[in-house]
Coordinates of C-alpha atoms in Angstrom, one line a residue:
X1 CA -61.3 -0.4 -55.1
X2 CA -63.0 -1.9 -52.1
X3 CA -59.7 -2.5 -50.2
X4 CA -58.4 1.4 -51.1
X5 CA -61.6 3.1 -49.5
X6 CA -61.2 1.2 -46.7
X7 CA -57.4 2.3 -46.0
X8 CA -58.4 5.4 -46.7
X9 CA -61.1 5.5 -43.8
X10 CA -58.7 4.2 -41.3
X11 CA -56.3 6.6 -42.3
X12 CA -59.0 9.2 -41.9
X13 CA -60.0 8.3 -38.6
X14 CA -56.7 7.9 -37.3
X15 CA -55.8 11.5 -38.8
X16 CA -59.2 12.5 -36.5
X17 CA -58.5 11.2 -33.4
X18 CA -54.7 12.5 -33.5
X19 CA -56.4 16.0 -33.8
X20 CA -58.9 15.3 -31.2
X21 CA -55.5 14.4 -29.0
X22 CA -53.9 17.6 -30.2
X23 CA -56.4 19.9 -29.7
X24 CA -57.4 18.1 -25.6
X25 CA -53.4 19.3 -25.4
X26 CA -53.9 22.4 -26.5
X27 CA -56.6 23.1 -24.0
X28 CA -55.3 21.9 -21.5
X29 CA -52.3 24.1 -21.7
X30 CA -54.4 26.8 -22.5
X31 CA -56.3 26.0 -19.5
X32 CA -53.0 25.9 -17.2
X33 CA -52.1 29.3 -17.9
X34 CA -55.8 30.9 -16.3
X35 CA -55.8 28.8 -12.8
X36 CA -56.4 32.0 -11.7
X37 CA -60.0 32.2 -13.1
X38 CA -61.7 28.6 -12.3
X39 CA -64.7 29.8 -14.2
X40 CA -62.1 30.1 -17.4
X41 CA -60.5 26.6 -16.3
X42 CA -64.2 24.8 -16.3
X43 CA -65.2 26.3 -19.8
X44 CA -62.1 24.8 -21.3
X45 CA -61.9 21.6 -19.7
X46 CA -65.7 21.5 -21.0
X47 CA -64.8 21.3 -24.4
X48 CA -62.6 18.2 -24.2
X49 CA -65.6 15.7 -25.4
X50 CA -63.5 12.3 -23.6
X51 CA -61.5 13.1 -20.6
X52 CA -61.9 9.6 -19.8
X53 CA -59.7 8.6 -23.3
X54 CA -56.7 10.7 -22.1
X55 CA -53.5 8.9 -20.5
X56 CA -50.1 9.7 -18.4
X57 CA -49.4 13.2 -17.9
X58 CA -52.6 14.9 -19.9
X59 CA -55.0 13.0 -17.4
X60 CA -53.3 13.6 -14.1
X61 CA -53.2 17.5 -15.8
X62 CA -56.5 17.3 -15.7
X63 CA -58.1 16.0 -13.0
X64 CA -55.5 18.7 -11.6
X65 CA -56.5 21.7 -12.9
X66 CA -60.6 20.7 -12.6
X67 CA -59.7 19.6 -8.9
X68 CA -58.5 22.8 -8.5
X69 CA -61.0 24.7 -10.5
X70 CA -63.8 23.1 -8.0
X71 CA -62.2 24.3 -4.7
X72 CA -61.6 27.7 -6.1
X73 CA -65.5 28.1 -6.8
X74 CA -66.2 26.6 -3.1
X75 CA -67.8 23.0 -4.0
X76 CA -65.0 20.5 -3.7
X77 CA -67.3 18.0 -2.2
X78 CA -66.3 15.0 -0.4
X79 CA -64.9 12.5 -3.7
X80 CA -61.2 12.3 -4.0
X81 CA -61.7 9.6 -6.9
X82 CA -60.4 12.6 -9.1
X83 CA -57.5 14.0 -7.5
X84 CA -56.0 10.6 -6.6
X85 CA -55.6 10.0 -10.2
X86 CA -53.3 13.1 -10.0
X87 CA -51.7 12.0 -7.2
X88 CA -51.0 8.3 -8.1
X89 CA -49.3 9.8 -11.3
X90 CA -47.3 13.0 -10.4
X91 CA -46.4 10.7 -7.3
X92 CA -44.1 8.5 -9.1
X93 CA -43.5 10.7 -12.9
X94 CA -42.8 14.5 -11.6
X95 CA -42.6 15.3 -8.1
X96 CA -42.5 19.0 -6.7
X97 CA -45.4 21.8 -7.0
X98 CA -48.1 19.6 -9.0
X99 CA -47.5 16.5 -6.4
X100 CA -47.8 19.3 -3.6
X101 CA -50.7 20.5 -5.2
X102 CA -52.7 17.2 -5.3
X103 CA -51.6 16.7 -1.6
X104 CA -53.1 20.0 -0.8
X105 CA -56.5 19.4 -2.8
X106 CA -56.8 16.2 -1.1
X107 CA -56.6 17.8 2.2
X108 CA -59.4 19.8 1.4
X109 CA -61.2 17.3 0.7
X110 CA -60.7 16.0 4.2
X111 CA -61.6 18.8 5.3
X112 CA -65.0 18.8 4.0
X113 CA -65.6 14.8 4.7
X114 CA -64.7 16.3 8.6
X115 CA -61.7 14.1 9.2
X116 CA -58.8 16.9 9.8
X117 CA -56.6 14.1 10.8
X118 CA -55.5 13.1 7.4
X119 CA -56.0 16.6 6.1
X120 CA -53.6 17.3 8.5
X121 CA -51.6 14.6 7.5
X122 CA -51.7 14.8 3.8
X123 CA -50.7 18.8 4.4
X124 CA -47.8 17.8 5.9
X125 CA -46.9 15.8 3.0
X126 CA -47.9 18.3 0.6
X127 CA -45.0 20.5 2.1
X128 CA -42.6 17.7 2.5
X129 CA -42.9 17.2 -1.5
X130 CA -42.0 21.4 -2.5
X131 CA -38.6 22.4 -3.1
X132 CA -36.9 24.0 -0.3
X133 CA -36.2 27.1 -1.5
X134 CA -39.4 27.4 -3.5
X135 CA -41.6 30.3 -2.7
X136 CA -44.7 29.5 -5.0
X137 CA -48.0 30.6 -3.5
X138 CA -48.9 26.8 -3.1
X139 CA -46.7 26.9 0.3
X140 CA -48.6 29.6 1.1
X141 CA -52.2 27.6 1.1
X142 CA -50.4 24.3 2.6
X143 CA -49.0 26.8 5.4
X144 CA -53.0 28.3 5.8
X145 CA -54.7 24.9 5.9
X146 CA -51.9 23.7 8.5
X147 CA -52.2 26.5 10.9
X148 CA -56.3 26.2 10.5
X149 CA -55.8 22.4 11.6
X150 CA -53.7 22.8 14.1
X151 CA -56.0 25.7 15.7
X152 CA -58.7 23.6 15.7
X153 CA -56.9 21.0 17.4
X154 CA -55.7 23.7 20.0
X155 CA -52.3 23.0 18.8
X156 CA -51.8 26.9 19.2
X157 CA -48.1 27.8 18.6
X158 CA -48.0 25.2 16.1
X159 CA -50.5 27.1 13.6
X160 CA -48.5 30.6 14.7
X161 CA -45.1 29.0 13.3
X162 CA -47.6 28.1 10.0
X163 CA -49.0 31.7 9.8
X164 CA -45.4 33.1 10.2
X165 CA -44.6 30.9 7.2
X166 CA -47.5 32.7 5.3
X167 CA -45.8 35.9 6.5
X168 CA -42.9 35.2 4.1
X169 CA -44.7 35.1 1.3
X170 CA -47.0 38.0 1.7
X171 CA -44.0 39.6 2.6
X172 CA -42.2 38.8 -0.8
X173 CA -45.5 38.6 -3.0
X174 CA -47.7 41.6 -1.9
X175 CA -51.5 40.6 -2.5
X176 CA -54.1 42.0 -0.5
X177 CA -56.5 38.7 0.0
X178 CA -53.7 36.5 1.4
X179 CA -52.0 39.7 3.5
X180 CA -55.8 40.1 4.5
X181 CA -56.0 36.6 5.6
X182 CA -52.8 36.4 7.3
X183 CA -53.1 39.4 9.4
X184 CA -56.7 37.8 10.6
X185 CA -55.4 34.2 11.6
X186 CA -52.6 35.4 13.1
X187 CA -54.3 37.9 15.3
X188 CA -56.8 35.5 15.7
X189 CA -54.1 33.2 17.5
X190 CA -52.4 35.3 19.9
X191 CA -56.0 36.4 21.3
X192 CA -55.8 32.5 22.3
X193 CA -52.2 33.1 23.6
X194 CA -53.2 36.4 25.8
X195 CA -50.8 38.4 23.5
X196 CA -52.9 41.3 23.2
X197 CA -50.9 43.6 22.1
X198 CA -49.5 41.3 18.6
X199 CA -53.3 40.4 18.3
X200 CA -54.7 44.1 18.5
X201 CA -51.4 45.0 16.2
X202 CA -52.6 42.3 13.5
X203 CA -56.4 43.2 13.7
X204 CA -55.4 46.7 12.9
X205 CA -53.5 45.5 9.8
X206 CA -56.9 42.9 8.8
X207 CA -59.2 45.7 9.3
X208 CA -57.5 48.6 6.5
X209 CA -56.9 45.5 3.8
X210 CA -60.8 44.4 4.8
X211 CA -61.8 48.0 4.0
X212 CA -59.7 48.1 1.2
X213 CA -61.1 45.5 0.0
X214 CA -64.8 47.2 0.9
X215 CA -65.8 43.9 1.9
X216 CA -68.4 44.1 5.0
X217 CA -68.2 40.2 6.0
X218 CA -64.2 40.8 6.2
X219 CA -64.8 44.3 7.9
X220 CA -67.7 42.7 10.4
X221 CA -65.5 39.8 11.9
X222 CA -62.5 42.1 12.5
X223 CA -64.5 44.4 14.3
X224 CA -66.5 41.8 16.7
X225 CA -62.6 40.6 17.6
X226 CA -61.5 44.3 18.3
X227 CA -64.4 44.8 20.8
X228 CA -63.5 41.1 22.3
X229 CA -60.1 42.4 22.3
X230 CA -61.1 45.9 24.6
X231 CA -63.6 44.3 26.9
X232 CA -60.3 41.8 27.6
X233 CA -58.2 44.3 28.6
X234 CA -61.1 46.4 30.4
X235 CA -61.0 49.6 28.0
X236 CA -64.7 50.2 28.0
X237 CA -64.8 52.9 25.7
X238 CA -62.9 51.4 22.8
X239 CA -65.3 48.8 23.2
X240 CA -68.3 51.0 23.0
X241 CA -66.9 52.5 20.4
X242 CA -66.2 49.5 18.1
X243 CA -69.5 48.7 19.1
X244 CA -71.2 51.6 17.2
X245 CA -69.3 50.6 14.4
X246 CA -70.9 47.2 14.6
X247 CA -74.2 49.3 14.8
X248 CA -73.5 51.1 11.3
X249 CA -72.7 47.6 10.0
X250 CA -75.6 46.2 7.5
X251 CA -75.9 43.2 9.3
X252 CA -78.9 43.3 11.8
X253 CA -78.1 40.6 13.5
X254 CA -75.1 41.9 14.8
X255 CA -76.7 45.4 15.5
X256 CA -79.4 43.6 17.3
X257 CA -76.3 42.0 19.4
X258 CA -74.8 45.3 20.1
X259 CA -78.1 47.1 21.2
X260 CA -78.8 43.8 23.1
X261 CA -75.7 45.0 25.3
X262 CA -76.4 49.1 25.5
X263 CA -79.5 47.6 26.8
X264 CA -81.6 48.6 24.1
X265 CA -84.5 46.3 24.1
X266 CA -86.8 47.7 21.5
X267 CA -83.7 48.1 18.8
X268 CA -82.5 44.7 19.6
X269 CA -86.2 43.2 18.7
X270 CA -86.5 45.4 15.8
X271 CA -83.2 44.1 14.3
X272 CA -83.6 40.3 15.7
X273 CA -87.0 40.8 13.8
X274 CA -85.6 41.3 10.9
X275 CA -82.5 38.9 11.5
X276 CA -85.4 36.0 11.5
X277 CA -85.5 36.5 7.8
X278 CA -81.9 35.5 7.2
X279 CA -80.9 33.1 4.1
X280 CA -78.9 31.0 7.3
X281 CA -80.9 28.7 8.9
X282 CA -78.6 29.2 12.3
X283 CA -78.9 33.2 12.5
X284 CA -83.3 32.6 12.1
X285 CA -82.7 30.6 15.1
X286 CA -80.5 32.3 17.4
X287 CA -83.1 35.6 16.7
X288 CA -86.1 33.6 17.5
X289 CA -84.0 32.3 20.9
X290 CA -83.0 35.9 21.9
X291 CA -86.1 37.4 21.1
X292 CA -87.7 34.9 23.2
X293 CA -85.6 35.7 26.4
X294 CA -86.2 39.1 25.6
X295 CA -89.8 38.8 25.6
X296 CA -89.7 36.6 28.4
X297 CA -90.8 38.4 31.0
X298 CA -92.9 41.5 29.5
X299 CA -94.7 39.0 27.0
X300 CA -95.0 35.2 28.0
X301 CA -97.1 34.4 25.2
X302 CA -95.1 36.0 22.7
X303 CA -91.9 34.7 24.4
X304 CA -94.0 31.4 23.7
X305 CA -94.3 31.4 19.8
X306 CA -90.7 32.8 19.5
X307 CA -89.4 30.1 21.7
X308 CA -91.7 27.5 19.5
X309 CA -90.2 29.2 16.2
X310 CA -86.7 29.0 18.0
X311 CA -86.9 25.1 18.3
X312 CA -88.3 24.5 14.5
X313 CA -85.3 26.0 13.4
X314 CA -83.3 24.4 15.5
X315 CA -84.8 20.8 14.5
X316 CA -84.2 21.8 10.7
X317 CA -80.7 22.6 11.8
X318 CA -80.2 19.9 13.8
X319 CA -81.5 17.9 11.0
X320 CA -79.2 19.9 8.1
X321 CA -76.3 18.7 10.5
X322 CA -77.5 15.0 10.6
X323 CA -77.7 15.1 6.6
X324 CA -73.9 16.7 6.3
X325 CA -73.2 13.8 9.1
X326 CA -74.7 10.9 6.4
X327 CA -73.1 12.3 3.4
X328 CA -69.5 12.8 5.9
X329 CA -70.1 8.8 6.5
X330 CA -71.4 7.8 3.1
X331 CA -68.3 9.4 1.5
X332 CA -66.0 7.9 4.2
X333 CA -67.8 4.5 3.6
X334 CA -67.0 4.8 -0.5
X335 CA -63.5 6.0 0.2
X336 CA -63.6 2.3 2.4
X337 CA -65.0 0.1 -0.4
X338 CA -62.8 2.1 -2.7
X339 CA -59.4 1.0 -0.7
X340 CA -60.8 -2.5 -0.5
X341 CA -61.6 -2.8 -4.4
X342 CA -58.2 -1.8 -5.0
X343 CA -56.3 -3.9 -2.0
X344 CA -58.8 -6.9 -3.7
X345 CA -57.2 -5.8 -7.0
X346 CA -53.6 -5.7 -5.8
X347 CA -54.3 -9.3 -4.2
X348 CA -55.7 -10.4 -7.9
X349 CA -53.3 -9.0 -9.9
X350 CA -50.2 -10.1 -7.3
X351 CA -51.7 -13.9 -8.1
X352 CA -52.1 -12.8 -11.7
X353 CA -48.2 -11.9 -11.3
X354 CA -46.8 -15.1 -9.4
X355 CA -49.1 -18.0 -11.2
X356 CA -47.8 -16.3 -14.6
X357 CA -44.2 -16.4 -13.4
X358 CA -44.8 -19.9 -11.8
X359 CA -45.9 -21.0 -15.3
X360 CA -43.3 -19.8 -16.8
X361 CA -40.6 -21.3 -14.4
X362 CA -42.3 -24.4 -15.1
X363 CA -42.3 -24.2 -19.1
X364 CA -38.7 -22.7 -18.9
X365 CA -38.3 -25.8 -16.8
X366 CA -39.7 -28.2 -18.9
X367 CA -38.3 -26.6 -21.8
X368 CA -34.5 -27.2 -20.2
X369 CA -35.6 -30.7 -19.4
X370 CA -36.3 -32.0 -22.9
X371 CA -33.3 -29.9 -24.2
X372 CA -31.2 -32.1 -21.6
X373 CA -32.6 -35.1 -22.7
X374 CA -32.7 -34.9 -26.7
X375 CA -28.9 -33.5 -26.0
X376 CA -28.5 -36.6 -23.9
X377 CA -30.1 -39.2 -26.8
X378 CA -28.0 -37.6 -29.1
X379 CA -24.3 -38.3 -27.6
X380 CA -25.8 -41.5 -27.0
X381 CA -26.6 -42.4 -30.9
X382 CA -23.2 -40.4 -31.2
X383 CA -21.5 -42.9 -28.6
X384 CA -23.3 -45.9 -30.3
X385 CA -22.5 -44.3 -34.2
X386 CA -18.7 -44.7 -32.8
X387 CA -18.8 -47.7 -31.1
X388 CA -20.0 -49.0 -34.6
X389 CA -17.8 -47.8 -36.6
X390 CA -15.0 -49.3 -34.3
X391 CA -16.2 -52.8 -34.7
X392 CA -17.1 -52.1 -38.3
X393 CA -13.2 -51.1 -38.7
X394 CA -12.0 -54.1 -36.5
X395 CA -14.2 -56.6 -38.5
X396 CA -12.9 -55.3 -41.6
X397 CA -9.0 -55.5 -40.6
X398 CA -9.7 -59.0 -38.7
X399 CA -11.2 -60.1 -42.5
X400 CA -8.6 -58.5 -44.4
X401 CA -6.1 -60.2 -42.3
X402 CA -8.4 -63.8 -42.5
X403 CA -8.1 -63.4 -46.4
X404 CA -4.4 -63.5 -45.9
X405 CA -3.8 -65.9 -43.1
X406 CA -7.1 -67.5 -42.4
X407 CA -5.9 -70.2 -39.9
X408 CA -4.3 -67.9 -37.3
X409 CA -7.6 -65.3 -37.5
X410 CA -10.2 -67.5 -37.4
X411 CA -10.1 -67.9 -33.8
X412 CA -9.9 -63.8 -33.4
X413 CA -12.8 -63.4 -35.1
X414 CA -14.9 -65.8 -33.7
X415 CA -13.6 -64.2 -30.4
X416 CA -14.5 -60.6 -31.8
X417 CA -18.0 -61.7 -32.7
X418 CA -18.3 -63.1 -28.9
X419 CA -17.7 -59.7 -27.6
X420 CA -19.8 -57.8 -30.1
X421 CA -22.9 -60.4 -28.9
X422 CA -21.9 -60.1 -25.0
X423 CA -22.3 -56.2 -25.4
X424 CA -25.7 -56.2 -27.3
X425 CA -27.2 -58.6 -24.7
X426 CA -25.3 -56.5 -22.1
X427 CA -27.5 -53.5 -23.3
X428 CA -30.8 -55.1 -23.7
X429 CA -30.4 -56.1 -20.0
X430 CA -29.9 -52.4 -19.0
X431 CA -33.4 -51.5 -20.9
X432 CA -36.4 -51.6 -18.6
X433 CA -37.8 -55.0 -20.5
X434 CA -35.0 -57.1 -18.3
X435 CA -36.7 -55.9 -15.1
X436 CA -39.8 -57.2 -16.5
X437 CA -38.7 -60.4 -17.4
X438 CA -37.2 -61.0 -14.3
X439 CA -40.3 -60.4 -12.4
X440 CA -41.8 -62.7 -14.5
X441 CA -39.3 -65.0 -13.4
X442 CA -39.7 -64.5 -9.8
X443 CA -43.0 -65.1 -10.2
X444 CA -44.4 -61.4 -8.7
X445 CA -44.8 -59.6 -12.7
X446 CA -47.5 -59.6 -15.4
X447 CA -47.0 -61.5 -18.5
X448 CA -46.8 -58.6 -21.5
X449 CA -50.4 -57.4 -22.5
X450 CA -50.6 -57.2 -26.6
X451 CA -49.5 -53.8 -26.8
X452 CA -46.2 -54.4 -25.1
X453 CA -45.4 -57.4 -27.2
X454 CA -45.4 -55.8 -30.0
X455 CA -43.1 -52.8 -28.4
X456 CA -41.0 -55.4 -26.6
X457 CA -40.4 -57.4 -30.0
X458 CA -39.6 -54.0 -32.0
X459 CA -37.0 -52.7 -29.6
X460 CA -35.5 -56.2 -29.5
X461 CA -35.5 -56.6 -33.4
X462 CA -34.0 -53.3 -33.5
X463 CA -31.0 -53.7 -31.0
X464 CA -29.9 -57.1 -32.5
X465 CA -30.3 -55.9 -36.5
X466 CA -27.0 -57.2 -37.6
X467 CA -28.1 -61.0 -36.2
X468 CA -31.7 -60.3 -37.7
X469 CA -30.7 -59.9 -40.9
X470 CA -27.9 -63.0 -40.6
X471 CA -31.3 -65.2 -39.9
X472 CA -33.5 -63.4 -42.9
X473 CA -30.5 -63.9 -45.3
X474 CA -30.3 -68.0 -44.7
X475 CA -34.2 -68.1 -44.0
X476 CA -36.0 -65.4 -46.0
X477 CA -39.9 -66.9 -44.7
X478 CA -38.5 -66.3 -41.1
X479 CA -41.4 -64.4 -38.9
X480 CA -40.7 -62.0 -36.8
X481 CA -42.0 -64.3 -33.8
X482 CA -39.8 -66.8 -34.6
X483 CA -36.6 -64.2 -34.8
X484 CA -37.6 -63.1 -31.3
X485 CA -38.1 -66.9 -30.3
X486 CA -34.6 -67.0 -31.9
X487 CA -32.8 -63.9 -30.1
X488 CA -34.5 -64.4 -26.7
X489 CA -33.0 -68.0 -27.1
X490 CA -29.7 -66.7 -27.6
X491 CA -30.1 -64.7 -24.3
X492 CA -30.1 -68.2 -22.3
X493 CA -33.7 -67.6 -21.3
X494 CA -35.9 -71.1 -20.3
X495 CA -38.7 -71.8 -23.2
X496 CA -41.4 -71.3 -20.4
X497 CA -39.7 -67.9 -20.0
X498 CA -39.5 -67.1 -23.3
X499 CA -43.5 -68.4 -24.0
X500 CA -44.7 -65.5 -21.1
X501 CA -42.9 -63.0 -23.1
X502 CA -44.3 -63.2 -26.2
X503 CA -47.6 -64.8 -25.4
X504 CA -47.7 -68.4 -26.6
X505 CA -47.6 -71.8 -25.1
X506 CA -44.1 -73.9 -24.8
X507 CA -45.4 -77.1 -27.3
X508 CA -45.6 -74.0 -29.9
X509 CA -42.3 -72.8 -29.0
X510 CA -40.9 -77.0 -29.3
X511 CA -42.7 -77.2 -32.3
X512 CA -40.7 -73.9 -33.6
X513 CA -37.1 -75.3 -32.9
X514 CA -37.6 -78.2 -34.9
X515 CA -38.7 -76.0 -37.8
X516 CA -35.8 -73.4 -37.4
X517 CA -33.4 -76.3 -36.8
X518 CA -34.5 -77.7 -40.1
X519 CA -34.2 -74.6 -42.2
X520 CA -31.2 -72.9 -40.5
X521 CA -27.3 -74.2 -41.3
X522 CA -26.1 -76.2 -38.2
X523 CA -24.1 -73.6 -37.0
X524 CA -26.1 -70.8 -37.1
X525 CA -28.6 -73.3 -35.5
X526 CA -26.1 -73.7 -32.8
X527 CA -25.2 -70.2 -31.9
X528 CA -28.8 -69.1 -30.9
X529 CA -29.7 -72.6 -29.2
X530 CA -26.8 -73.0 -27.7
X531 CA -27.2 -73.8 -23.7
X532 CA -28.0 -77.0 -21.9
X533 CA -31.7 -75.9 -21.3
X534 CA -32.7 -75.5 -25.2
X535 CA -30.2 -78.0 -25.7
X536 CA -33.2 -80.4 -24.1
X537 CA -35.3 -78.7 -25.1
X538 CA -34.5 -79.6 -28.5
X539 CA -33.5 -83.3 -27.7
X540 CA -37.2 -83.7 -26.4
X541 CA -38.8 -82.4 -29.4

């Protein structure tokens, strides 16, 4: 019962975050389809409780569409954390608008840290990544922060050829804002050029969509270029004229410019007056300056305190500049340690990458090696299982043939036995144990500790079996010191040889032979003390 309510609770919370997943999905389509309102946007992206839990396409979508939600309401800011999550993805999954669309965000974003070098840049890449023959209002933006960058730079025909391009798609989508904004830049730039006549032409065309729109910041700035425009070409009266239209404008700081230029003194304080109580820190101070050179001459004193007032503002200015400054460099410095943490990161995970695959090399390595060598061992117990068998079959055809004619085989099988010895001594002196003893010889090796005694008499015992159990079957008591006394014996090696080997003195190893000789037959006796230097050796005993 235990086990069945606790299945049941995974399978309810699984069933609860699924839905959680679905319904982040859900909003976040529902929240694709009202880009237009970023108010809308925010409020849905709101109620996703984890942002941080969704993956691939759902969290590039959103740190998209919130990205874009935050430049549409004017605060951006300076952190591009967000929108390179977007980028990174869309970069290498789905290429096209929402890849142009990160670029373009990112560029604002450059913007508003001051460096229009990579907002240019990034701009440039953001139109690089549309579709050629896409007109979606994305090029639009890209073409309007391009031509902005460039006429900062001074790069004037450069940000016509970008307006142009905006052009083209008020042209084919007819929206009043972006024909508004067009017509503006546009005229803006061939003031710069001395094309008067195209600038005046595209003023004319800012100034009905600004009143259209009844918007009296839109309607202000045209009108301050128009007048610029008449006093450049020396028509006097249209500039008067504009500027009484200025006059009728709500803004008193601009009225207060305009009577400022009649020569109207007394309007010009009255409205720089009441400019001083502007929200903007910069119009409070450039009233309190011209109302300080206005009062110069007539009042000193006055001229004075509004000269005094001037320079307060300016400090707090100055000081609101120095603050944006900081925050420009503090963000730069973060988007610094942020492209070092992640070069550190590449570096940790490239030596994640290589010492994984250097360990596997060397286990694949090793791996290969021991397969090579078990594969080896085992044709050689094959080779030896043959070799065997062959001198198993000869001896058993050399004694069937000895049971029927035993005078002309005998010498054939003592010959046969001759060559089955020769090649077991020939491969115990292949083994490493006859390097050994021959250093022992020389004089220049170490007798065999305890440990390899015992290894050295195993292997030995082991190679020469069929002799082994030939000794155990005529002397049953026979130890297994004296069967490698015995075999090491049949190996022609001295006594004084054979006592370093196996760790005992040569009067033991005398004292042995007599014993053997007694209890072995004569000619088993004979074929493992066979040579002229046991032969002695037994004589002195």
């Amino acid at each position: 019962m235990k086990h069945v309510m606790l299945l049941s609770l995974c399978l309810l919370l699984l069933g609860s975050c699924r839905q959680g997943s679905k319904n982040d999905l859900a909003l976040l389509q529902e929240a694709s389809l009202h880009t237009a309102q970023p108010d809308s946007v925010m409020d849905l992206l709101g109620q996703i409780v984890r942002p941080d839990r969704l993956q691939g396409k759902a969290r590039a979508g959103y740190a998209l569409l919130y990205t874009e939600a935050l430049n549409k309401q004017g605060r951006i800011g300076m952190n591009d954390s967000l929108i390179r999550i977007a980028l990174d993805y869309y970069s290498k999954e789905a290429p096209g608008i929402p890849l142009a669309k990160s670029y373009f965000l990112l560029g604002r974003i450059y913007q508003q840290q001051g460096n229009d070098t990579l907002a240019l840049k990034v701009n440039l890449q953001a139109l690089a990544a549309l579709p050629s023959q896409t007109q979606d209002r994305t090029r639009m933006l890209v073409n309007y922060d391009l031509g902005y960058l460039y006429h900062q730079k001074g790069f004037y025909r450069q940000a016509l050829l970008h307006y142009r391009e905006m052009q083209k798609y008020v042209d084919a989508h007819p929206d009043t804002l972006d024909c508004y904004i067009t017509a503006y830049s546009m005229g803006n730039i061939f003031m710069l050029l001395n094309r008067y006549d195209s600038a005046y032409h595209y003023y004319q065309g800012a100034i009905v969509l600004a009143r259209q729109l009844k918007n009296e910041s839109y309607e202000r700035y045209i009108l301050r270029q128009l007048n610029l425009h008449a006093r450049l070409t020396g028509n006097q009266v249209q500039a008067q004229w504009y500027a009484e239209e200025l006059r009728a404008t709500t803004d008193p700081y601009l009225k207060a410019e305009s009577f400022q230029e009649l020569g109207n003194t007394d309007s010009a304080s009255f409205y720089f007056l009441k400019a001083t109580k502007d929200p903007q820190i910069s119009t409070r101070a450039m009233a309190f300056q011209n109302l300080s050179q206005l009062y110069r001459k007539a009042h000193p004193d006055l001229a004075f305190v509004y000269a005094d007032s001037f320079q307060i503002y300016k400090d707090s200015f100055y000081a609101l500049r120095q603050t944006d400054k900081i925050e420009r460099l503090t963000a730069a410095y973060r988007q610094e340690i942020d492209l070092q943490k992640e070069e550190a990161d590449r570096r940790e995970n490239a030596i994640y990458l290589w010492g994984g695959i250097g360990i596997t090399l060397l286990l694949c390595g090793t791996g290969v090696f021991f397969f090579v060598q078990r594969k080896k061992r085992r044709y050689l117990l094959l080779e030896k299982q043959l070799v065997a068998n062959r001198l198993a079959a000869i001896k058993e055809y050399v004694a069937e043939q000895n049971r029927r004619n035993p005078e002309e085989w005998s010498a054939m099988y003592q010959e046969i036995a001759a060559i089955e010895m020769q090649t077991l001594i020939g491969q115990f002196q292949q083994t490493a144990w006859q390097k050994r003893i021959n250093a022992i010889q020389k004089g220049n090796g170490k007798p065999f500790s305890k440990k390899e005694q015992a290894v050295f008499q195993k292997e030995i015992l082991a190679l020469f079996d069929e002799l082994v159990k030939r000794l155990q079957a005529e002397h049953p008591q026979i130890t297994k010191d004296d069967l490698l006394f015995c075999l090491l014996s049949l190996m022609n090696y001295p006594t004084s040889l054979i006592a370093a080997c196996i760790g005992c003195k040569e009067t033991t190893l005398r004292t042995r032979k007599h014993r053997l000789k007694e209890k072995l037959s004569k000619e088993t006796f004979g074929l493992f003390f066979h040579s002229s230097i046991n032969q002695q050796d037994t004589e002195e005993v």
